[in-house]
Amino acid sequence: MSAAQQVADHTLRGAIANRRMNRRAWLVTGLLVVFQIINFADKAVLGLVADPAIRELGLTAGEFGMIGSSFFFLFAISAVAVGFVAARVPTKWLLLSMGIAWAVIQFPMLAGGGAAVLLVTRIMLGAAEGPATPITLQHVHGWFAPAERGLPSSLVAAGSTLGPIIAAPVLAWIIAHPELGWRWAFGFLGVLGLVWSLAWLLVGRDGPFSHTARRRGNAAAHPGRPAHDGGDAPSSASSPETRAGAAGGGTATAAGSPRGTSGSIADRADALGIVPIRRILGTRMFAVAVLAGAGCFWAQGFLTTWSPKYLSSIVAVSPEAIGALSTLPWIVGALALLALGYASRFLMRRGVTVRWALGALFGGTLLVSGVCFLLLPGLQGAAAIAVVTVGAGLAMIYPLAPTAVAFCVSSKQRAAVMATLTGLASLGGVVAPAMVGGLMDAAGYVPAPKGVKESAEMIARLGAGMDTSFWAIGVYLVLVGALSVLLLNPDRTGTRLQERFAFSG
């Protein structure tokens, strides 16, 4: 057998080497990337319309900040609820429902809704988008074997950073167009969501490694057989249970979970038994992942609500340049996710444990992000743009946290655990917009009426409020980054949970 033939077909390298693409797996991955692009474009639009919306609707900074925070009011509840539903319902249909809901919710603002409508639609949109990241990760994991999930997971996660990158210039053009205006930014996203939903209805389906496929006893149990949807080869040459026993060196329990403690948890991730959810949520690793994730969501909340205002008022960027400059942190985030995803895959394929290949990389990146925020207060011009770009961009790596945690739980429980983690971490997104707006109000900032230029005094007060928030999040990210390096350890946590609490279910 040649070296090319020994490379698994489902991997990108193997698909190229063997001239045989697993078309369905990568097509589904591509659609999920687009799904995440729309997801985060929906979030970013509020910040892009901040200035015209505040002036036209007569809002204060604190009121607009509260509208930004309202996106996360039901985010956590829906993320957790849908995560548990995903244990029984194919994720294909959950993703389709979310796509349609996102689209429909955008249209009331196009129709002329005021401040109350904006508030209600942001709350509804947050509820609809809450489960997005954990469900997309759960779905893409169903198409790839454990050791190969790093790259497709990072590609899907990178979609969250590509959303503002791609959408910001387009939305900025729509907002500035005299015949369109800021309300059509919402309408454009609604139309885009409907187009994606139609494409997903035609193409999307659950993969051969999904928990629903396991229940049906198809390709995951019989890897030599073609996948159930025809032509979709399973993502490995052996079943997860067989591979886990061989690579992990342990003996499988009745629950189907190896009790061996050697090697990386990635070697036996798909053979783990069910563990009571409360035991998983009570681990130090889960608590650290929540705290670190909250810091990521804080940065995300700042970018999607206040970043354009920061650029226009503090850095004095022209309206024409705001759309392009607003994409820079998301570009850094996309590159960071791809680089960290590739690095984790490279390390895990060489036997490095998930703790060091994923957890430590995640924590170290957050630590650097925190240092950048600490340097930001008082900076002006290009220096401020560069530091906020790197600091906020490096905080856009949240999807790595649920990906790391997912390694230590059974496939049937991953969606629920990742959704619970996302729901709790999203509280950082609730805090950020309201916190920044409140600090601006406390510093004495009052938005100028429509058509009136802001005074130097008001800009200084706005800057003082933002600088205080930068100090706070900088310290927080440094602390949670260090904790993540020390305690985000799926290998140890997964092994202990299996030894003490695994059962057949």
Coordinates of C-alpha atoms in Angstrom, one line a residue:
M1 CA 0.0 0.0 0.0
S2 CA 1.4 3.4 -1.0
A3 CA 1.9 6.3 1.5
A4 CA -0.9 8.2 -0.3
Q5 CA -3.3 5.3 0.2
Q6 CA -2.5 5.1 3.9
V7 CA -3.8 8.7 4.5
A8 CA -7.4 8.8 5.5
D9 CA -9.7 10.0 2.8
H10 CA -11.8 12.2 5.1
T11 CA -8.9 14.5 6.0
L12 CA -8.1 17.5 3.7
R13 CA -4.6 16.2 3.1
G14 CA -5.8 12.7 2.4
A15 CA -8.5 13.9 0.1
I16 CA -5.9 15.8 -2.0
A17 CA -3.3 13.0 -1.8
N18 CA -5.8 10.3 -2.8
R19 CA -7.7 12.6 -5.3
R20 CA -10.9 11.7 -3.5
M21 CA -12.7 14.4 -1.7
N22 CA -15.3 13.5 1.0
R23 CA -17.5 16.0 -0.7
R24 CA -20.4 15.8 1.7
A25 CA -18.4 16.4 4.9
W26 CA -16.5 19.4 3.5
L27 CA -19.7 20.8 1.8
V28 CA -21.5 20.7 5.1
T29 CA -18.5 22.3 6.8
G30 CA -18.5 25.1 4.3
L31 CA -22.3 25.7 4.8
L32 CA -21.7 25.8 8.5
V33 CA -18.9 28.4 8.0
V34 CA -21.4 30.6 6.1
F35 CA -24.0 30.0 8.9
Q36 CA -21.5 31.4 11.4
I37 CA -20.7 34.3 9.1
I38 CA -24.4 35.3 9.1
N39 CA -24.6 34.7 12.9
F40 CA -21.9 37.2 13.7
A41 CA -23.0 39.6 11.0
D42 CA -26.3 39.8 12.8
K43 CA -24.5 40.7 16.0
A44 CA -22.2 43.2 14.3
V45 CA -24.9 45.2 12.6
L46 CA -26.0 46.9 15.8
G47 CA -22.6 48.5 16.3
L48 CA -22.4 49.6 12.7
V49 CA -25.7 51.5 12.9
A50 CA -24.9 52.9 16.4
D51 CA -24.4 56.5 15.4
P52 CA -27.4 57.0 13.1
A53 CA -29.7 54.9 15.2
I54 CA -28.8 56.7 18.5
R55 CA -29.4 60.1 16.8
E56 CA -32.6 59.1 15.0
L57 CA -34.2 57.2 17.9
G58 CA -33.1 59.7 20.5
L59 CA -31.2 57.3 22.7
T60 CA -28.5 57.9 25.4
A61 CA -25.3 55.9 25.5
G62 CA -26.6 53.9 28.4
E63 CA -29.9 53.1 26.7
F64 CA -28.2 52.0 23.5
G65 CA -25.8 49.9 25.6
M66 CA -28.8 48.2 27.3
I67 CA -30.2 47.4 23.8
G68 CA -26.8 45.9 23.0
S69 CA -26.9 43.8 26.2
S70 CA -30.5 42.7 25.6
F71 CA -29.2 40.4 22.8
F72 CA -27.9 38.2 25.6
F73 CA -31.0 38.3 27.9
L74 CA -32.4 35.0 26.6
F75 CA -29.1 33.8 24.9
A76 CA -28.1 31.6 27.8
I77 CA -31.5 30.1 28.4
S78 CA -32.0 29.1 24.8
A79 CA -28.5 27.8 24.4
V80 CA -28.9 25.5 27.3
A81 CA -32.5 24.4 26.4
V82 CA -31.7 23.7 22.8
G83 CA -28.5 21.9 23.8
F84 CA -30.5 19.3 25.7
V85 CA -33.0 19.0 22.9
A86 CA -30.1 18.3 20.6
A87 CA -29.6 15.0 22.4
R88 CA -32.8 13.7 20.8
V89 CA -33.4 15.9 17.7
P90 CA -31.1 15.8 14.6
T91 CA -29.1 18.9 14.6
K92 CA -29.9 19.4 10.9
W93 CA -33.4 20.6 11.8
L94 CA -32.2 22.7 14.7
L95 CA -29.8 24.6 12.4
L96 CA -32.6 25.1 9.8
S97 CA -35.0 26.5 12.4
M98 CA -32.3 28.9 13.7
G99 CA -31.5 30.1 10.2
I100 CA -35.2 30.9 9.4
A101 CA -35.7 32.6 12.7
W102 CA -32.7 34.8 12.3
A103 CA -33.9 36.0 8.9
V104 CA -37.5 36.7 9.9
I105 CA -36.5 38.7 13.1
Q106 CA -34.6 41.2 11.0
F107 CA -37.5 42.6 9.0
P108 CA -39.4 44.6 11.6
M109 CA -36.6 47.2 11.8
L110 CA -36.6 47.5 8.0
A111 CA -40.4 48.2 8.2
G112 CA -39.7 51.3 10.4
G113 CA -39.6 50.0 14.0
G114 CA -38.5 52.3 16.8
A115 CA -36.5 51.9 19.9
A116 CA -38.9 49.4 21.5
V117 CA -39.0 47.3 18.4
L118 CA -35.2 47.3 18.2
L119 CA -35.0 46.2 21.8
V120 CA -37.6 43.3 21.3
T121 CA -36.0 42.1 18.1
R122 CA -32.5 42.0 19.6
I123 CA -33.8 40.0 22.5
M124 CA -35.5 37.6 20.1
L125 CA -32.5 37.4 17.9
G126 CA -30.3 36.6 20.9
A127 CA -32.6 33.7 21.9
A128 CA -32.5 32.4 18.3
E129 CA -28.7 32.6 18.1
G130 CA -27.8 31.4 21.6
P131 CA -27.4 27.7 20.5
A132 CA -25.6 28.5 17.3
T133 CA -22.0 27.8 18.2
P134 CA -22.5 24.6 20.3
I135 CA -24.9 23.1 17.7
T136 CA -22.7 23.9 14.7
L137 CA -19.7 22.3 16.6
Q138 CA -21.8 19.3 17.5
H139 CA -22.9 18.9 13.9
V140 CA -19.4 19.2 12.3
H141 CA -18.1 16.8 14.9
G142 CA -20.5 14.2 13.5
W143 CA -18.6 14.3 10.2
F144 CA -15.0 13.7 11.5
A145 CA -13.2 11.4 13.8
P146 CA -11.9 12.8 17.1
A147 CA -8.3 13.4 16.2
E148 CA -9.4 15.1 13.0
R149 CA -11.9 17.5 14.5
G150 CA -9.5 20.4 15.2
L151 CA -9.3 21.8 11.7
P152 CA -13.0 21.6 10.7
S153 CA -14.0 22.9 14.1
S154 CA -11.6 25.8 13.7
L155 CA -12.9 26.5 10.2
V156 CA -16.5 26.7 11.5
A157 CA -15.3 28.8 14.4
A158 CA -13.5 31.1 12.0
G159 CA -16.8 31.8 10.4
S160 CA -17.8 33.7 13.5
T161 CA -14.9 36.1 12.9
L162 CA -15.4 36.2 9.1
G163 CA -19.0 37.5 9.6
P164 CA -18.0 41.0 10.5
I165 CA -15.0 41.0 8.1
I166 CA -17.3 40.2 5.1
A167 CA -20.4 42.0 6.3
A168 CA -19.0 45.2 7.7
P169 CA -17.9 46.8 4.4
V170 CA -21.2 45.8 2.7
L171 CA -23.3 47.0 5.6
A172 CA -21.4 50.2 6.0
W173 CA -22.0 50.9 2.3
I174 CA -25.7 50.2 2.7
I175 CA -25.9 52.4 5.8
A176 CA -24.1 55.3 4.0
H177 CA -26.2 55.0 0.8
P178 CA -28.7 57.8 0.7
E179 CA -31.4 55.7 -0.9
L180 CA -31.0 52.8 1.6
G181 CA -29.9 53.9 5.0
W182 CA -29.3 52.0 8.3
R183 CA -32.6 50.2 8.3
W184 CA -31.7 48.3 5.1
A185 CA -28.7 46.8 6.9
F186 CA -31.2 44.7 8.8
G187 CA -33.2 43.9 5.7
F188 CA -30.1 42.7 3.8
L189 CA -29.3 40.3 6.6
G190 CA -32.8 38.9 6.6
V191 CA -32.7 38.1 2.9
L192 CA -29.3 36.5 3.3
G193 CA -30.6 34.3 6.1
L194 CA -33.5 33.0 4.0
V195 CA -31.1 32.1 1.1
W196 CA -28.9 30.1 3.5
S197 CA -31.9 28.3 5.0
L198 CA -33.0 27.2 1.5
A199 CA -29.5 25.9 0.7
W200 CA -29.3 24.0 4.1
L201 CA -32.7 22.4 3.5
L202 CA -31.4 21.0 0.2
V203 CA -27.9 19.9 1.4
G204 CA -27.6 19.6 5.2
R205 CA -27.8 16.3 7.0
D206 CA -26.3 14.6 10.0
G207 CA -22.9 12.9 9.7
P208 CA -21.9 9.3 10.2
F209 CA -20.2 10.1 13.6
S210 CA -23.2 12.0 15.0
H211 CA -25.0 10.5 18.0
T212 CA -28.2 10.2 16.0
A213 CA -26.3 8.0 13.5
R214 CA -25.0 5.9 16.3
R215 CA -28.6 5.3 17.6
R216 CA -29.5 4.1 14.1
G217 CA -26.5 1.7 14.1
N218 CA -25.2 2.9 10.8
A219 CA -21.7 3.9 9.7
A220 CA -20.3 4.6 13.2
A221 CA -21.0 1.0 14.2
H222 CA -20.0 -0.4 10.8
P223 CA -17.2 1.7 9.5
G224 CA -16.5 -0.5 6.5
R225 CA -20.0 0.2 5.1
P226 CA -20.8 3.4 3.1
A227 CA -22.5 6.1 5.0
H228 CA -26.3 6.1 5.1
D229 CA -26.7 9.0 2.8
G230 CA -24.8 7.5 -0.1
G231 CA -21.2 8.2 -1.0
D232 CA -20.4 9.9 2.3
A233 CA -17.6 7.9 3.7
P234 CA -17.1 7.6 7.4
S235 CA -14.4 9.8 8.8
S236 CA -12.0 7.1 9.8
A237 CA -10.8 3.6 8.9
S238 CA -12.0 2.0 12.1
S239 CA -14.8 2.5 14.6
P240 CA -14.3 4.9 17.4
E241 CA -14.6 2.1 20.0
T242 CA -11.9 0.0 18.3
R243 CA -9.6 2.9 17.8
A244 CA -10.1 4.0 21.4
G245 CA -9.1 0.6 22.7
A246 CA -6.1 0.3 20.5
A247 CA -4.8 3.9 21.0
G248 CA -5.9 4.5 24.6
G249 CA -4.5 1.2 25.9
G250 CA -7.5 0.8 28.2
T251 CA -10.2 -1.8 28.5
A252 CA -13.7 -0.7 27.6
T253 CA -16.2 -0.8 30.4
A254 CA -19.8 -1.9 30.1
A255 CA -20.6 1.7 29.4
G256 CA -18.3 1.7 26.4
S257 CA -15.8 3.9 28.1
P258 CA -12.1 2.9 28.4
R259 CA -10.7 3.2 31.9
G260 CA -7.1 3.5 30.8
T261 CA -5.5 6.7 31.9
S262 CA -2.5 6.8 29.6
G263 CA -2.3 9.0 26.5
S264 CA -4.5 11.8 25.3
I265 CA -8.3 11.8 25.8
A266 CA -8.6 12.3 22.1
D267 CA -7.6 8.7 21.6
R268 CA -10.8 7.5 23.3
A269 CA -13.2 10.5 23.1
D270 CA -15.9 8.7 21.1
A271 CA -15.9 5.7 23.4
L272 CA -16.6 7.6 26.6
G273 CA -19.6 6.6 28.7
I274 CA -22.4 8.8 29.9
V275 CA -21.7 10.8 33.0
P276 CA -24.3 12.7 35.1
I277 CA -24.4 16.3 33.7
R278 CA -24.1 17.8 37.2
R279 CA -20.8 16.0 37.7
I280 CA -19.5 17.6 34.5
L281 CA -20.7 21.1 35.3
G282 CA -19.2 20.8 38.8
T283 CA -15.6 20.3 37.6
R284 CA -12.9 22.9 38.0
M285 CA -12.3 22.7 34.3
F286 CA -15.8 23.6 33.4
A287 CA -15.8 26.5 35.8
V288 CA -12.6 27.9 34.3
A289 CA -14.0 27.5 30.8
V290 CA -17.1 29.5 31.8
L291 CA -15.0 32.3 33.3
A292 CA -12.7 32.4 30.3
G293 CA -15.6 32.3 27.9
A294 CA -17.2 35.2 29.6
G295 CA -14.1 37.3 28.9
C296 CA -14.3 36.3 25.2
F297 CA -18.0 37.3 25.1
W298 CA -17.2 40.7 26.8
A299 CA -14.8 41.5 23.9
Q300 CA -17.4 40.3 21.4
G301 CA -20.0 42.5 23.0
F302 CA -17.7 45.5 22.9
L303 CA -16.9 44.9 19.2
T304 CA -20.5 44.4 18.1
T305 CA -21.8 47.4 20.0
W306 CA -19.2 50.1 20.8
S307 CA -16.2 49.5 18.5
P308 CA -17.4 51.6 15.6
K309 CA -18.2 54.5 18.1
Y310 CA -14.7 54.1 19.6
L311 CA -13.2 54.4 16.1
S312 CA -15.3 57.4 15.1
S313 CA -15.0 59.4 18.3
I314 CA -11.8 58.5 20.0
V315 CA -9.6 57.6 17.1
A316 CA -11.3 60.1 14.8
V317 CA -11.7 57.7 11.9
S318 CA -13.8 58.9 8.9
P319 CA -17.2 57.3 8.4
E320 CA -16.0 55.8 5.1
A321 CA -13.1 54.0 6.9
I322 CA -15.1 52.7 9.9
G323 CA -16.5 49.7 8.0
A324 CA -13.0 48.6 6.9
L325 CA -11.3 49.2 10.2
S326 CA -14.1 47.5 12.2
T327 CA -13.1 44.3 10.4
L328 CA -9.5 44.2 11.6
P329 CA -10.1 42.6 15.0
W330 CA -12.2 39.9 13.4
I331 CA -9.5 39.3 10.8
V332 CA -7.0 38.8 13.7
G333 CA -9.5 36.5 15.4
A334 CA -10.0 34.4 12.2
L335 CA -6.2 34.0 11.8
A336 CA -5.8 33.2 15.5
L337 CA -8.5 30.5 15.3
L338 CA -7.1 29.0 12.2
A339 CA -3.5 29.1 13.5
L340 CA -4.5 27.6 16.9
G341 CA -6.7 25.0 15.2
Y342 CA -3.9 23.9 13.0
A343 CA -1.5 23.9 15.8
S344 CA -3.7 21.8 18.1
R345 CA -4.3 19.3 15.2
F346 CA -0.6 19.1 14.5
L347 CA 0.2 18.5 18.2
M348 CA -2.5 16.0 18.8
R349 CA -1.6 13.9 15.8
R350 CA 1.8 13.6 17.4
G351 CA 0.5 12.4 20.7
V352 CA 0.4 15.7 22.7
T353 CA -2.5 15.7 25.2
V354 CA -5.5 17.9 24.6
R355 CA -4.5 20.0 27.7
W356 CA -1.4 21.3 26.0
A357 CA -2.5 21.1 22.4
L358 CA -5.7 23.0 23.0
G359 CA -6.3 24.2 26.6
A360 CA -2.9 25.9 27.1
L361 CA -2.9 27.5 23.7
F362 CA -6.4 28.9 24.4
G363 CA -5.3 30.3 27.8
G364 CA -2.0 31.8 26.6
T365 CA -3.8 33.6 23.8
L366 CA -6.3 35.1 26.3
L367 CA -3.5 36.3 28.5
V368 CA -1.9 38.2 25.6
S369 CA -5.3 39.7 24.8
G370 CA -5.6 41.0 28.4
V371 CA -2.2 42.6 28.3
C372 CA -3.3 44.5 25.1
F373 CA -6.4 45.8 26.8
L374 CA -4.3 47.0 29.7
L375 CA -2.1 49.0 27.3
L376 CA -5.0 50.5 25.4
P377 CA -6.1 53.4 27.7
G378 CA -4.7 56.8 26.6
L379 CA -3.5 55.6 23.2
Q380 CA -4.4 57.6 20.1
G381 CA -4.4 57.2 16.3
A382 CA -2.7 54.2 14.7
A383 CA -1.3 52.9 18.0
A384 CA -4.9 52.6 19.4
I385 CA -6.1 50.9 16.3
A386 CA -3.3 48.4 16.4
V387 CA -3.7 47.5 20.1
V388 CA -7.5 47.3 20.1
T389 CA -7.2 45.1 16.9
V390 CA -4.8 42.7 18.5
G391 CA -6.4 42.7 21.9
A392 CA -10.0 42.2 20.8
G393 CA -9.0 39.9 18.0
L394 CA -7.2 37.5 20.2
A395 CA -10.3 37.3 22.4
M396 CA -12.4 36.0 19.5
I397 CA -11.3 32.4 20.2
Y398 CA -14.1 31.3 22.4
P399 CA -15.1 28.2 20.3
L400 CA -11.8 26.6 21.4
A401 CA -13.2 26.4 25.0
P402 CA -16.3 24.2 24.2
T403 CA -14.2 22.2 21.7
A404 CA -11.7 21.4 24.5
V405 CA -14.5 20.6 27.0
A406 CA -16.2 18.4 24.5
F407 CA -13.3 16.0 24.5
C408 CA -14.1 14.8 28.0
V409 CA -17.8 13.9 27.6
S410 CA -19.7 11.4 25.5
S411 CA -20.9 12.2 22.1
K412 CA -24.6 12.1 23.3
Q413 CA -23.9 14.8 25.9
R414 CA -21.6 17.1 24.0
A415 CA -24.3 19.4 22.6
A416 CA -25.9 19.9 26.1
V417 CA -22.5 20.5 27.8
M418 CA -21.3 22.9 25.1
A419 CA -24.6 24.7 25.1
T420 CA -24.6 25.1 28.9
L421 CA -21.0 26.4 28.7
T422 CA -22.0 28.9 26.0
G423 CA -25.1 30.0 27.8
L424 CA -23.2 30.7 31.1
A425 CA -20.2 32.3 29.3
S426 CA -22.6 34.6 27.3
L427 CA -23.2 36.6 30.5
G428 CA -20.0 38.4 29.6
G429 CA -21.9 39.6 26.5
V430 CA -24.7 40.9 28.7
V431 CA -22.2 42.9 30.8
A432 CA -20.1 44.5 28.1
P433 CA -22.4 46.8 26.2
A434 CA -24.2 48.0 29.3
M435 CA -21.0 48.3 31.3
V436 CA -19.3 50.4 28.7
G437 CA -22.4 52.6 28.1
G438 CA -22.9 53.0 31.9
L439 CA -19.3 54.1 32.4
M440 CA -19.6 56.6 29.6
D441 CA -22.7 58.0 31.2
A442 CA -20.9 58.1 34.6
A443 CA -18.1 60.0 33.0
G444 CA -20.6 62.7 31.9
Y445 CA -20.9 61.8 28.2
V446 CA -24.1 63.0 26.5
P447 CA -24.6 62.1 22.8
A448 CA -25.0 65.1 20.4
P449 CA -28.4 65.6 18.7
K450 CA -28.8 64.5 15.1
G451 CA -26.8 66.7 12.8
V452 CA -24.7 68.3 15.6
K453 CA -21.0 67.6 15.9
E454 CA -19.8 66.3 19.2
S455 CA -17.6 68.6 21.3
A456 CA -14.1 67.9 22.4
E457 CA -15.2 67.8 26.0
M458 CA -17.8 65.1 25.3
I459 CA -15.3 63.0 23.3
A460 CA -12.9 63.2 26.3
R461 CA -15.6 62.0 28.6
L462 CA -16.5 59.2 26.3
G463 CA -12.9 58.2 26.2
A464 CA -12.6 58.2 30.0
G465 CA -15.5 55.8 30.3
M466 CA -14.1 53.5 27.7
D467 CA -10.6 53.5 29.3
T468 CA -12.0 52.4 32.6
S469 CA -13.7 49.4 30.9
F470 CA -10.4 48.5 29.2
W471 CA -8.6 48.4 32.5
A472 CA -11.2 46.1 34.0
I473 CA -11.4 43.6 31.1
G474 CA -7.6 43.6 30.8
V475 CA -7.1 42.5 34.3
Y476 CA -9.9 39.9 34.0
L477 CA -8.5 38.4 30.8
V478 CA -5.0 38.1 32.3
L479 CA -6.4 36.2 35.3
V480 CA -8.6 33.8 33.3
G481 CA -5.9 33.2 30.7
A482 CA -3.5 32.1 33.4
L483 CA -6.2 29.9 35.0
S484 CA -7.0 28.3 31.6
V485 CA -3.3 27.3 31.1
L486 CA -3.3 25.7 34.6
L487 CA -6.7 24.1 34.8
L488 CA -8.3 23.6 31.3
N489 CA -7.3 19.9 31.3
P490 CA -9.8 17.7 29.4
D491 CA -7.4 14.7 29.7
R492 CA -7.4 14.6 33.5
T493 CA -11.0 15.7 33.9
G494 CA -12.4 13.2 31.3
T495 CA -10.4 10.3 32.9
R496 CA -11.6 11.1 36.4
L497 CA -15.2 11.4 35.3
Q498 CA -15.1 8.0 33.5
E499 CA -13.5 6.3 36.5
R500 CA -15.9 7.6 39.0
F501 CA -19.3 8.3 37.3
A502 CA -19.6 6.7 33.9
F503 CA -22.6 4.5 33.4
S504 CA -24.4 2.7 30.5
G505 CA -27.2 4.9 29.0

